[in-house]
CSV table of C-alpha atoms in Angstrom, one decimal:
chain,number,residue,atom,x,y,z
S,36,UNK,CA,38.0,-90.9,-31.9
S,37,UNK,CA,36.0,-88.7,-28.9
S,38,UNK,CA,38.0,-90.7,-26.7
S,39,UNK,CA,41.5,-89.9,-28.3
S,40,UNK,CA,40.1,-86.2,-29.0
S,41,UNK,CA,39.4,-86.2,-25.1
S,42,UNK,CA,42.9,-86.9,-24.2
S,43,UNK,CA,44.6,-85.1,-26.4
S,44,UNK,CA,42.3,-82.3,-24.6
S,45,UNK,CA,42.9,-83.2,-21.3
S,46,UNK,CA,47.0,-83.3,-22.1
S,47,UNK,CA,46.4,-79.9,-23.5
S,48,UNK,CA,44.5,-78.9,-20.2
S,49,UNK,CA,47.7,-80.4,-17.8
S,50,UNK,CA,50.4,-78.6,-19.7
S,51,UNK,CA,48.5,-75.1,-19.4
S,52,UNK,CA,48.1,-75.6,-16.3
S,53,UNK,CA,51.7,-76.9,-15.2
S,54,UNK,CA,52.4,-73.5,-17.0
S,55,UNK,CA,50.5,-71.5,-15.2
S,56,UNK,CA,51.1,-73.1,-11.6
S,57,UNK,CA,55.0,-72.7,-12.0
S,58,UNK,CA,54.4,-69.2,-13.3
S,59,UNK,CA,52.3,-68.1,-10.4
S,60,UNK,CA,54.8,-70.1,-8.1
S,61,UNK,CA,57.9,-68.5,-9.6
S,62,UNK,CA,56.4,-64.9,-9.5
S,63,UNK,CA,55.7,-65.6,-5.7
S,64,UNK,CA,59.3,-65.9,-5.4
S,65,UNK,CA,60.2,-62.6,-7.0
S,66,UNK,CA,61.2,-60.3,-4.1
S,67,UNK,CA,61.3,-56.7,-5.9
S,68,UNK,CA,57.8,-55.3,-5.8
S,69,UNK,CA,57.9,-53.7,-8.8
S,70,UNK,CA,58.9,-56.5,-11.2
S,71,UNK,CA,56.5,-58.9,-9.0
S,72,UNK,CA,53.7,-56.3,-9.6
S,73,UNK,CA,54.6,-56.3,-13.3
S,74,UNK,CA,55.3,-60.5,-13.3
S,75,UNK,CA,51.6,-60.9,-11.4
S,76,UNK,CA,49.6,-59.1,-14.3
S,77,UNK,CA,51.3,-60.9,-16.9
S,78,UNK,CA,50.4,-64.3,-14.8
S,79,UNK,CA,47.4,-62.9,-14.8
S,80,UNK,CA,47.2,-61.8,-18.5
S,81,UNK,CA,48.0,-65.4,-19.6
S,82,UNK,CA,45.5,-67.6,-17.7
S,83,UNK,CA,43.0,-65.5,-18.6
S,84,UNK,CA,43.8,-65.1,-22.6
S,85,UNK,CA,43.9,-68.8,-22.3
S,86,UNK,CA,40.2,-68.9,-21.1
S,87,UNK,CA,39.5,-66.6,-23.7
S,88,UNK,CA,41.6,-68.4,-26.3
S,89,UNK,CA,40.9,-72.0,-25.2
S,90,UNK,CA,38.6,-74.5,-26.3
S,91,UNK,CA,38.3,-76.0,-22.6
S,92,UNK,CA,36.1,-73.6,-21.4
S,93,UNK,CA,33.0,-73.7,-23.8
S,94,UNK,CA,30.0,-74.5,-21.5
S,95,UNK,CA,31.5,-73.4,-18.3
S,96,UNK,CA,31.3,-69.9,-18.3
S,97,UNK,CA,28.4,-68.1,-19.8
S,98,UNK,CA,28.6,-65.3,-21.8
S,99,UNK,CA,28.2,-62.8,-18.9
S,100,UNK,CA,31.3,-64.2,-17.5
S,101,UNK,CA,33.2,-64.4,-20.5
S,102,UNK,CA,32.5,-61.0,-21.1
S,103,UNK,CA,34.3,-60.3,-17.5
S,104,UNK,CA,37.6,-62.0,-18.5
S,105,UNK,CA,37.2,-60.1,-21.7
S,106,UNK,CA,37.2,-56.7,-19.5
S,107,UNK,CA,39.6,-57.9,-16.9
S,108,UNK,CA,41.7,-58.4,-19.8
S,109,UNK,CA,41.3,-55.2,-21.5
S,110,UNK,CA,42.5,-53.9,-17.7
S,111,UNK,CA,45.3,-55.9,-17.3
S,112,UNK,CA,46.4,-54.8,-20.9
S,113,UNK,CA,46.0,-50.8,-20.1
S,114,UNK,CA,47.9,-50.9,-16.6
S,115,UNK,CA,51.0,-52.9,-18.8
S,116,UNK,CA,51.1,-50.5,-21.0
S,117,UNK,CA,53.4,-48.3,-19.8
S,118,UNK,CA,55.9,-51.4,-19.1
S,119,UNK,CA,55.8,-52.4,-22.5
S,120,UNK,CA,59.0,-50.8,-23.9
S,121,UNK,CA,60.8,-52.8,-20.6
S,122,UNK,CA,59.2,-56.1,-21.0
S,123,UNK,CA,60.6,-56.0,-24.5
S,124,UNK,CA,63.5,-54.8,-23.6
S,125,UNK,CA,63.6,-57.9,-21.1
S,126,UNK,CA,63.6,-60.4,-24.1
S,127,UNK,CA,67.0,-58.4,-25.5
S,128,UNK,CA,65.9,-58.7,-29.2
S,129,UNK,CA,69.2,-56.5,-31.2
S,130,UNK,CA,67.9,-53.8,-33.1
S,131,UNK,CA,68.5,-55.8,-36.4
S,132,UNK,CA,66.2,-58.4,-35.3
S,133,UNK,CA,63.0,-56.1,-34.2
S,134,UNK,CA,63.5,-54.0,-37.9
S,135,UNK,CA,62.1,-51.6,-35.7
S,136,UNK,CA,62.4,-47.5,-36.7
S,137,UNK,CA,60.5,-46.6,-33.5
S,138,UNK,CA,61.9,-49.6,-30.8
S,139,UNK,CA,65.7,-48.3,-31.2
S,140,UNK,CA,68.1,-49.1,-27.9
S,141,UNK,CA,69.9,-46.0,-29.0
S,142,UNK,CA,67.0,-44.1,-28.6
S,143,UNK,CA,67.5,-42.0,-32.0
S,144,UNK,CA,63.9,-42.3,-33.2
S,145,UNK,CA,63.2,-39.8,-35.4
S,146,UNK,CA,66.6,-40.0,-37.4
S,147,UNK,CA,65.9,-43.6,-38.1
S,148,UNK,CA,62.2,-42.7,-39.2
S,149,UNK,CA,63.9,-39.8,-41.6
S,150,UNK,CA,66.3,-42.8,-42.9
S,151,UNK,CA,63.6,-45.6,-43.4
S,152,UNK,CA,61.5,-42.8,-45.5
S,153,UNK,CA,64.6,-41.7,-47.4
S,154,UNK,CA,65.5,-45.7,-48.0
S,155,UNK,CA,61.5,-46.6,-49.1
S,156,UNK,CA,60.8,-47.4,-52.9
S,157,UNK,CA,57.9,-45.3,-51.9
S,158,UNK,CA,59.7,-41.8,-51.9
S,159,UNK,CA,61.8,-42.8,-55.1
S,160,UNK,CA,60.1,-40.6,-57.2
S,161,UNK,CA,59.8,-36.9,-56.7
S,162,UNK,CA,55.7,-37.1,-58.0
S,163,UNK,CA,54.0,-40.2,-57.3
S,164,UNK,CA,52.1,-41.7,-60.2
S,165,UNK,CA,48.8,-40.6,-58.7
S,166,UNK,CA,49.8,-36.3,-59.2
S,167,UNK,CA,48.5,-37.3,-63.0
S,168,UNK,CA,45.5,-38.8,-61.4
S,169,UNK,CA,44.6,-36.2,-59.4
S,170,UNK,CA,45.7,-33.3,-61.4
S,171,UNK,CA,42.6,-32.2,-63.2
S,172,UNK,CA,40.3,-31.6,-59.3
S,173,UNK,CA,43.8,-30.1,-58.2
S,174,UNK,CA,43.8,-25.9,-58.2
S,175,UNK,CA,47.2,-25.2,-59.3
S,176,UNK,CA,46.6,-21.5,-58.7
S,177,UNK,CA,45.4,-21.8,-54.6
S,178,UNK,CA,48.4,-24.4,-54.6
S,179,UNK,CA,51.2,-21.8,-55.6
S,180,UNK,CA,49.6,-19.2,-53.4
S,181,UNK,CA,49.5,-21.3,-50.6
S,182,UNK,CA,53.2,-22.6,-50.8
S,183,UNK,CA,54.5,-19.3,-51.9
S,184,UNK,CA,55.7,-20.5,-55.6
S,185,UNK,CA,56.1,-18.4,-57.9
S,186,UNK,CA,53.7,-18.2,-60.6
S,187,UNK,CA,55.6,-19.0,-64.1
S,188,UNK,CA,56.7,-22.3,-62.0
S,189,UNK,CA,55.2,-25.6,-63.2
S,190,UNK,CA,53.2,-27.7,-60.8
């Protein structure tokens, strides 16, 4: 069994890094600075996730080291950031497929928040169940005050 568990490891080990050798070699290719800029870090990004996320590197790095890739990840993650909307964008997932009220192509953000809260089971009632919980720490008095209601209207 150790030896089929060692090649099942090793083939594991090959494929990552055929990955990540035609990844670096295609990004190398990429003439537009920008999107090789962007394509480097995410070459980047995955070879060292995989050292963070594989199993083939227990016992050699120590933890000072693996708390390097853990940084130089963190790094790589911040300065991608602001590319994050385009690298989506890249995969061109239709807005039906994301389910997404804030990643809209048409850009119209806040009417599709308004929407999604109007369409909720959430908002169905006018009072939530919980008013009743809450009503005898609640001071109906400072309340209609507060909100301008007038007083002979029940809260």
């Amino acid at each position: 069994i150790n030896a089929e568990y060692m090649g099942v490891k090793t083939g594991e080990s090959h494929v990552t890094y055929f990955i990540l050798k035609r990844f670096k070699d295609t990004v190398e290719k990429v003439e537009d600075v920008q999107c090789k800029n962007v394509l480097s870090k995410l070459c980047s990004l995955f070879s060292l996730s995989e050292i963070l996320d594989g199993s083939q590197w227990g016992g050699l790095i120590d933890v000072d080291e693996f708390g390097k890739v853990e940084n130089a990840v963190s790094r790589l993650c911040a300065s991608l950031r602001p590319e994050a909307v385009t690298l989506v964008d890249a995969w061109e997932f239709p807005d039906r497929v994301l389910a997404s009220t804030l990643g809209r192509y048409d850009g119209n953000v806040y009417e599709a928040i308004y929407e999604a809260s109007v369409k909720s089971p959430l908002n169905k009632k006018e009072v939530p169940d919980c008013i009743e919980a809450m009503r005898p720490f609640l001071d109906f008095d400072y309340l209609k005050t507060l909100h301008h209601v007038p007083n002979d209207a029940k809260l």
